[in-house]
Tab-separated table of N, CA and C in Angstrom:
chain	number	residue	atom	x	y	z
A	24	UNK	N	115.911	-171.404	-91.841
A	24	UNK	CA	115.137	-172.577	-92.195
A	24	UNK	C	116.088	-173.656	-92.721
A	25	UNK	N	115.818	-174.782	-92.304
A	25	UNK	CA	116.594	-176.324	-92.820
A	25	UNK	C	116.724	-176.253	-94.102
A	26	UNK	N	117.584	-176.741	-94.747
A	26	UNK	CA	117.178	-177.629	-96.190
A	26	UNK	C	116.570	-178.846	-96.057
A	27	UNK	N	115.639	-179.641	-96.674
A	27	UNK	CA	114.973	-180.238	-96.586
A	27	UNK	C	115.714	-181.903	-97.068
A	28	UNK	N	115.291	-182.497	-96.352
A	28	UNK	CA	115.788	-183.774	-97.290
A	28	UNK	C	115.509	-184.672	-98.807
A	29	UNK	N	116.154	-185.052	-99.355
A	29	UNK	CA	115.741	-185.437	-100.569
A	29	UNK	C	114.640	-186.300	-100.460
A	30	UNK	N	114.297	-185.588	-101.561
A	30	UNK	CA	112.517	-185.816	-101.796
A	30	UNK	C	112.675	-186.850	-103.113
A	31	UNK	N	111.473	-187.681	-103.162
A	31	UNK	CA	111.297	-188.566	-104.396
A	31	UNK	C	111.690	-187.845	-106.376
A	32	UNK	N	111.370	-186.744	-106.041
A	32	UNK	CA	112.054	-185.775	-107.323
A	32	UNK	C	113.084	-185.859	-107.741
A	33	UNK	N	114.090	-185.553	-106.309
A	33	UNK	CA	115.252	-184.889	-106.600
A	33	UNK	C	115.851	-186.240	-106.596
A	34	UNK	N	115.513	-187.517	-105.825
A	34	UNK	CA	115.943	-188.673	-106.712
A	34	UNK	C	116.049	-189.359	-107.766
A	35	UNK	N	114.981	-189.226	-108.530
A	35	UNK	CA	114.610	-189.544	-109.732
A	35	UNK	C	115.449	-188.294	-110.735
A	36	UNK	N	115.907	-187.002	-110.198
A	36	UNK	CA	116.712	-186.442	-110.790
A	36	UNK	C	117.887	-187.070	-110.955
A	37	UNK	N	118.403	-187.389	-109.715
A	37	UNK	CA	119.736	-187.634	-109.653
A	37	UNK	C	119.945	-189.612	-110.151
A	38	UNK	N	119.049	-190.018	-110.451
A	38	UNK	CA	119.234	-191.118	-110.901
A	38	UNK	C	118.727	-190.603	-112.756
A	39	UNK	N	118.300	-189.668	-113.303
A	39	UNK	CA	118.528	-189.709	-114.425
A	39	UNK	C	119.803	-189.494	-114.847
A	40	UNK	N	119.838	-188.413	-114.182
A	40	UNK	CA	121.525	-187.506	-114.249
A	40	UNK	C	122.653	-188.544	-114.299
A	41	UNK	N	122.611	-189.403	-113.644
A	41	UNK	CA	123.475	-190.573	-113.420
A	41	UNK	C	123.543	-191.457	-115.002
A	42	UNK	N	122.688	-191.974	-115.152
A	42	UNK	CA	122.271	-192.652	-116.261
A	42	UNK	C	122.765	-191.797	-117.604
A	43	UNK	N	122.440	-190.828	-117.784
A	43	UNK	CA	122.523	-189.893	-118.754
A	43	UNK	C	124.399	-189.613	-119.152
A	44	UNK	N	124.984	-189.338	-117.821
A	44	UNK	CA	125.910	-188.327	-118.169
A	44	UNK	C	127.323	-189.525	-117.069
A	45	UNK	N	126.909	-190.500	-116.316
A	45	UNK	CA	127.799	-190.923	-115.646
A	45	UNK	C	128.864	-190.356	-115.467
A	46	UNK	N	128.761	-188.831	-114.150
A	46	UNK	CA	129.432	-188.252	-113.647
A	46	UNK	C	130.550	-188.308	-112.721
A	47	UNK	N	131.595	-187.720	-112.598
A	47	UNK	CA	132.397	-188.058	-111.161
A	47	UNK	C	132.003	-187.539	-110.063
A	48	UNK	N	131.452	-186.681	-110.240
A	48	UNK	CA	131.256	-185.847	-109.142
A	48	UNK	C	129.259	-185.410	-109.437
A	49	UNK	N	128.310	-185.398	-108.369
A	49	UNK	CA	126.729	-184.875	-108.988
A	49	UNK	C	126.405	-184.678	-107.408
A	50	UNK	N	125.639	-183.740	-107.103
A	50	UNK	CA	125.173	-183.040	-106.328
A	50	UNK	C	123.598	-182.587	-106.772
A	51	UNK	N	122.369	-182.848	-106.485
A	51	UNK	CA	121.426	-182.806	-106.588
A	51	UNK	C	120.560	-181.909	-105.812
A	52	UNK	N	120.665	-180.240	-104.864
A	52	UNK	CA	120.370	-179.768	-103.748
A	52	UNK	C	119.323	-179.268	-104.075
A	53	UNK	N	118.056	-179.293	-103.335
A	53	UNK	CA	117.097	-178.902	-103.063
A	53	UNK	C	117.160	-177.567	-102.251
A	54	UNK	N	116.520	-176.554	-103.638
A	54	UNK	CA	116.676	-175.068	-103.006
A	54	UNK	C	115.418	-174.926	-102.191
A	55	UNK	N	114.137	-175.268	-102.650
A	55	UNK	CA	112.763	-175.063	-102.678
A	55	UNK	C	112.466	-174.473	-101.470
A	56	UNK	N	113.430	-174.901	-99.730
A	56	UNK	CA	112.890	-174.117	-98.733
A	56	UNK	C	113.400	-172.380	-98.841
A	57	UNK	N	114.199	-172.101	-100.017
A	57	UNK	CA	114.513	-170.467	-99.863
A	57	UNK	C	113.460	-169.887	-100.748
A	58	UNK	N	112.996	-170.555	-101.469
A	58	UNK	CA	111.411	-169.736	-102.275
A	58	UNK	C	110.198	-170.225	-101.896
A	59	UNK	N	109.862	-170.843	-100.092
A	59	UNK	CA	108.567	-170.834	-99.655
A	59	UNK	C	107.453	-169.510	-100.111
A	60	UNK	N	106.357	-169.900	-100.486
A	60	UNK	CA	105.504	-168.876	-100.626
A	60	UNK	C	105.854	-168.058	-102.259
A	61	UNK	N	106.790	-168.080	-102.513
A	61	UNK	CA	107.044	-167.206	-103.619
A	61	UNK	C	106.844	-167.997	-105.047
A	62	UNK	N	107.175	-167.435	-106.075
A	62	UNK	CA	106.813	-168.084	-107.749
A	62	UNK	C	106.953	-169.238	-107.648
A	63	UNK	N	106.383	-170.257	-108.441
A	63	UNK	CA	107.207	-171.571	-108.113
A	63	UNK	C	106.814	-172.249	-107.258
A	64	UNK	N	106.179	-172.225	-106.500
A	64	UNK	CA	106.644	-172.878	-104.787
A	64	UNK	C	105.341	-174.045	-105.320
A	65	UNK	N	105.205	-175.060	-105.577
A	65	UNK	CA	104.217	-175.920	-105.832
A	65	UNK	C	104.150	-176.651	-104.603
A	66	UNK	N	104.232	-176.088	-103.293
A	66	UNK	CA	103.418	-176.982	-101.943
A	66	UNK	C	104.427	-178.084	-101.759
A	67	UNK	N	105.103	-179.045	-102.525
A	67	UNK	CA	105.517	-180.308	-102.510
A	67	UNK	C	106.708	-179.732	-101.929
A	68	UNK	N	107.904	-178.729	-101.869
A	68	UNK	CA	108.954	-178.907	-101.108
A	68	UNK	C	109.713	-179.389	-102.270
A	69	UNK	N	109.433	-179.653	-103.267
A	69	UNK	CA	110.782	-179.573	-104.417
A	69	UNK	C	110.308	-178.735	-105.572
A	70	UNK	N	110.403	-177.755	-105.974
A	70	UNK	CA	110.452	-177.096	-106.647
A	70	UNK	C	111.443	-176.291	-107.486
A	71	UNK	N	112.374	-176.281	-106.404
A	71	UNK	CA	113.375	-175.827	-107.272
A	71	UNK	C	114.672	-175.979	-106.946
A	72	UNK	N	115.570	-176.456	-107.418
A	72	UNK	CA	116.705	-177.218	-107.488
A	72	UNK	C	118.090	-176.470	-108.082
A	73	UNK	N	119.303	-176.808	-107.701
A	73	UNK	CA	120.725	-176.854	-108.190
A	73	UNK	C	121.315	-178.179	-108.248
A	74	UNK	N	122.244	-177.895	-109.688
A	74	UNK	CA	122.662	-179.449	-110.260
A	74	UNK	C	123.739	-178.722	-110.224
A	75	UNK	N	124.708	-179.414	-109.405
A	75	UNK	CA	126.409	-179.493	-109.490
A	75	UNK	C	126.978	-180.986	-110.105
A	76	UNK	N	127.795	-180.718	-111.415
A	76	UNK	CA	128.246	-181.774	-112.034
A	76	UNK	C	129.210	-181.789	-112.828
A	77	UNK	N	130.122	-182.805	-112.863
A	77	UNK	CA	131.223	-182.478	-113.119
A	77	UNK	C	131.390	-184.117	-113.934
A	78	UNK	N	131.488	-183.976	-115.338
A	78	UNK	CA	131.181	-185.508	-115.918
A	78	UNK	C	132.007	-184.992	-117.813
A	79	UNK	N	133.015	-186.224	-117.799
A	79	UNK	CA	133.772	-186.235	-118.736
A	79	UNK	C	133.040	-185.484	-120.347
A	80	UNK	N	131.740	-186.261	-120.807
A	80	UNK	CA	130.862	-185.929	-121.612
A	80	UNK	C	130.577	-184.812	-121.766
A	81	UNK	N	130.165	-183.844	-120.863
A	81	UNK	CA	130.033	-182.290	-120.693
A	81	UNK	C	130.745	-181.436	-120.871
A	82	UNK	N	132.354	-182.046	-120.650
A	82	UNK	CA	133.355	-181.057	-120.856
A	82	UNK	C	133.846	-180.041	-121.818
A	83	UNK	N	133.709	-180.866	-122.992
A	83	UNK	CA	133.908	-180.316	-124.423
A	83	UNK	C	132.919	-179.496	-124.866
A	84	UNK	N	131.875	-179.899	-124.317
A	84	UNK	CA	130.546	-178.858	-124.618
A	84	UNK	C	130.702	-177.205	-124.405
A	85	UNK	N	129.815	-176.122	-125.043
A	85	UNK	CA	129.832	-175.034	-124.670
A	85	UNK	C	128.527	-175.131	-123.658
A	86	UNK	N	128.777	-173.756	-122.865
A	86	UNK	CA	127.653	-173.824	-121.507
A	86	UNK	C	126.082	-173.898	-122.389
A	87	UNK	N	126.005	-173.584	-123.071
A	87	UNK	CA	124.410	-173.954	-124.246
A	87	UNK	C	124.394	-175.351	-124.269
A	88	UNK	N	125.260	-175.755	-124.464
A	88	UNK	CA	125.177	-177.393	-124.944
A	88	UNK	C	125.022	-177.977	-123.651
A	89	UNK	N	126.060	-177.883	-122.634
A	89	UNK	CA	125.516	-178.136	-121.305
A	89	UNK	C	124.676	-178.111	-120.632
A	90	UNK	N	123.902	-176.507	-120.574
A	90	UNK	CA	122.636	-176.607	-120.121
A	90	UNK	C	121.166	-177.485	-120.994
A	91	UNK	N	121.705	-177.727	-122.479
A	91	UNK	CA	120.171	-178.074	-123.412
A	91	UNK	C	120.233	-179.780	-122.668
A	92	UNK	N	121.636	-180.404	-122.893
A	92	UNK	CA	121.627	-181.728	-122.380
A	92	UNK	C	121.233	-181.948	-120.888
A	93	UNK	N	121.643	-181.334	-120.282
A	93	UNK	CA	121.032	-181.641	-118.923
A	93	UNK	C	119.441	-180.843	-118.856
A	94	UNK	N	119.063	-180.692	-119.188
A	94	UNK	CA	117.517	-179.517	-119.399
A	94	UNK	C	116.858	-180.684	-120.180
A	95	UNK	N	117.374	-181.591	-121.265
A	95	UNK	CA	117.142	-182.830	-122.382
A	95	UNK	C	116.374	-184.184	-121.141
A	96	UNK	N	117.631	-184.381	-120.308
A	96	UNK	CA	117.785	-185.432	-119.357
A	96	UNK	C	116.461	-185.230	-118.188
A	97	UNK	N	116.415	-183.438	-117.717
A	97	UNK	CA	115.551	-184.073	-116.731
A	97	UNK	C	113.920	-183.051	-117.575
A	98	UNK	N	114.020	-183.434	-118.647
A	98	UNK	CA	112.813	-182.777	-119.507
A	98	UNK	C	111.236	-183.137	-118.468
A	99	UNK	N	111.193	-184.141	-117.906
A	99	UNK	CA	109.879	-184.923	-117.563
A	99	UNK	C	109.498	-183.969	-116.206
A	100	UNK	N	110.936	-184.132	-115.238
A	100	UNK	CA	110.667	-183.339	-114.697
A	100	UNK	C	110.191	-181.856	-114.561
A	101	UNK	N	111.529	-181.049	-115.528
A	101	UNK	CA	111.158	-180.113	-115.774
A	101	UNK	C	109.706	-179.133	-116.278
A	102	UNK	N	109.380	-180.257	-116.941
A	102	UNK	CA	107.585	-179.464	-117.819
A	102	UNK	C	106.641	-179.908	-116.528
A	103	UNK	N	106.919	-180.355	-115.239
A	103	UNK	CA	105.927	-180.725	-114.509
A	103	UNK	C	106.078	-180.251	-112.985
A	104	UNK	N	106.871	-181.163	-111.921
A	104	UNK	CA	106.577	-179.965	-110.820
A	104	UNK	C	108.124	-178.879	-110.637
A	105	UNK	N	109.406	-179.072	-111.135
A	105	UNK	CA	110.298	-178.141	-110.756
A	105	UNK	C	109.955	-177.370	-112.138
A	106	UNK	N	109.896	-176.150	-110.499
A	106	UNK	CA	109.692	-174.530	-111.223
A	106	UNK	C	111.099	-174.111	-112.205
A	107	UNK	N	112.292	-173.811	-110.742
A	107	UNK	CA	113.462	-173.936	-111.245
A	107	UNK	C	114.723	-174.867	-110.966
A	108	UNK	N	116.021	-174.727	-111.816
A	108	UNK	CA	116.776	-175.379	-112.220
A	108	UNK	C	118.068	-174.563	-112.598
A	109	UNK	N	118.523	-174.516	-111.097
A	109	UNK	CA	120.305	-173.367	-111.721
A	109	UNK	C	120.908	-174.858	-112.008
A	110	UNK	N	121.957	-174.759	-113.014
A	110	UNK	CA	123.396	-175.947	-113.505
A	110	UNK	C	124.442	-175.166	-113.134
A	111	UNK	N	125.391	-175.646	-112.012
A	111	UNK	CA	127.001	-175.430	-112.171
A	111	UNK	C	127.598	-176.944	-112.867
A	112	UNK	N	127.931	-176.800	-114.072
A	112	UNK	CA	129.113	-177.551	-114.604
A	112	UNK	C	130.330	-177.396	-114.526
A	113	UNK	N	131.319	-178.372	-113.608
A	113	UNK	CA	132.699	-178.319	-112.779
A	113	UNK	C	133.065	-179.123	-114.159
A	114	UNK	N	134.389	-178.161	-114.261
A	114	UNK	CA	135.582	-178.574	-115.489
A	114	UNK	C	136.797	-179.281	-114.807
């Protein structure tokens, strides 16, 4: 199955993410077509997501602090349609 193209979500992700953390590097991928049908799956085709990011601000952080700030940033999203949310933070 395809990956799907970015959906209005995963934009509004990646334009918080931006705003928030002004990264060098952000990757925004839409997992949602590998958990069709399963937990999570809210019909819409974004549900669940990977954030690759690699941004000066984050660095010093421990992976707790990393994940609460970016978990902080896309809070709106999060409590509403994405189920899940893996973070790779690039050092």
């Amino acid at each position: 199955m395809n990956a799907p193209q970015q959906g209005p979500i995963a934009a509004r992700m990646e334009a918080k993410l931006q705003a928030a953390f002004s990264p060098s590097r952000l990757e925004v991928i839409n997992e949602s077509h590998m958990h069709a049908g399963h937990a999570g799956d809210n019909g819409t085709g974004e549900s669940h997501f990977r954030v690759r990011i690699k941004a000066d601000s984050l660095g010093n952080q421990t992976r707790v602090a990393q994940h609460r700030a970016i978990n902080t940033a896309l809070a709106e999203e999060l409590s509403g349609a994405v189920h899940a949310l893996a973070i790779d933070v690039q050092r």
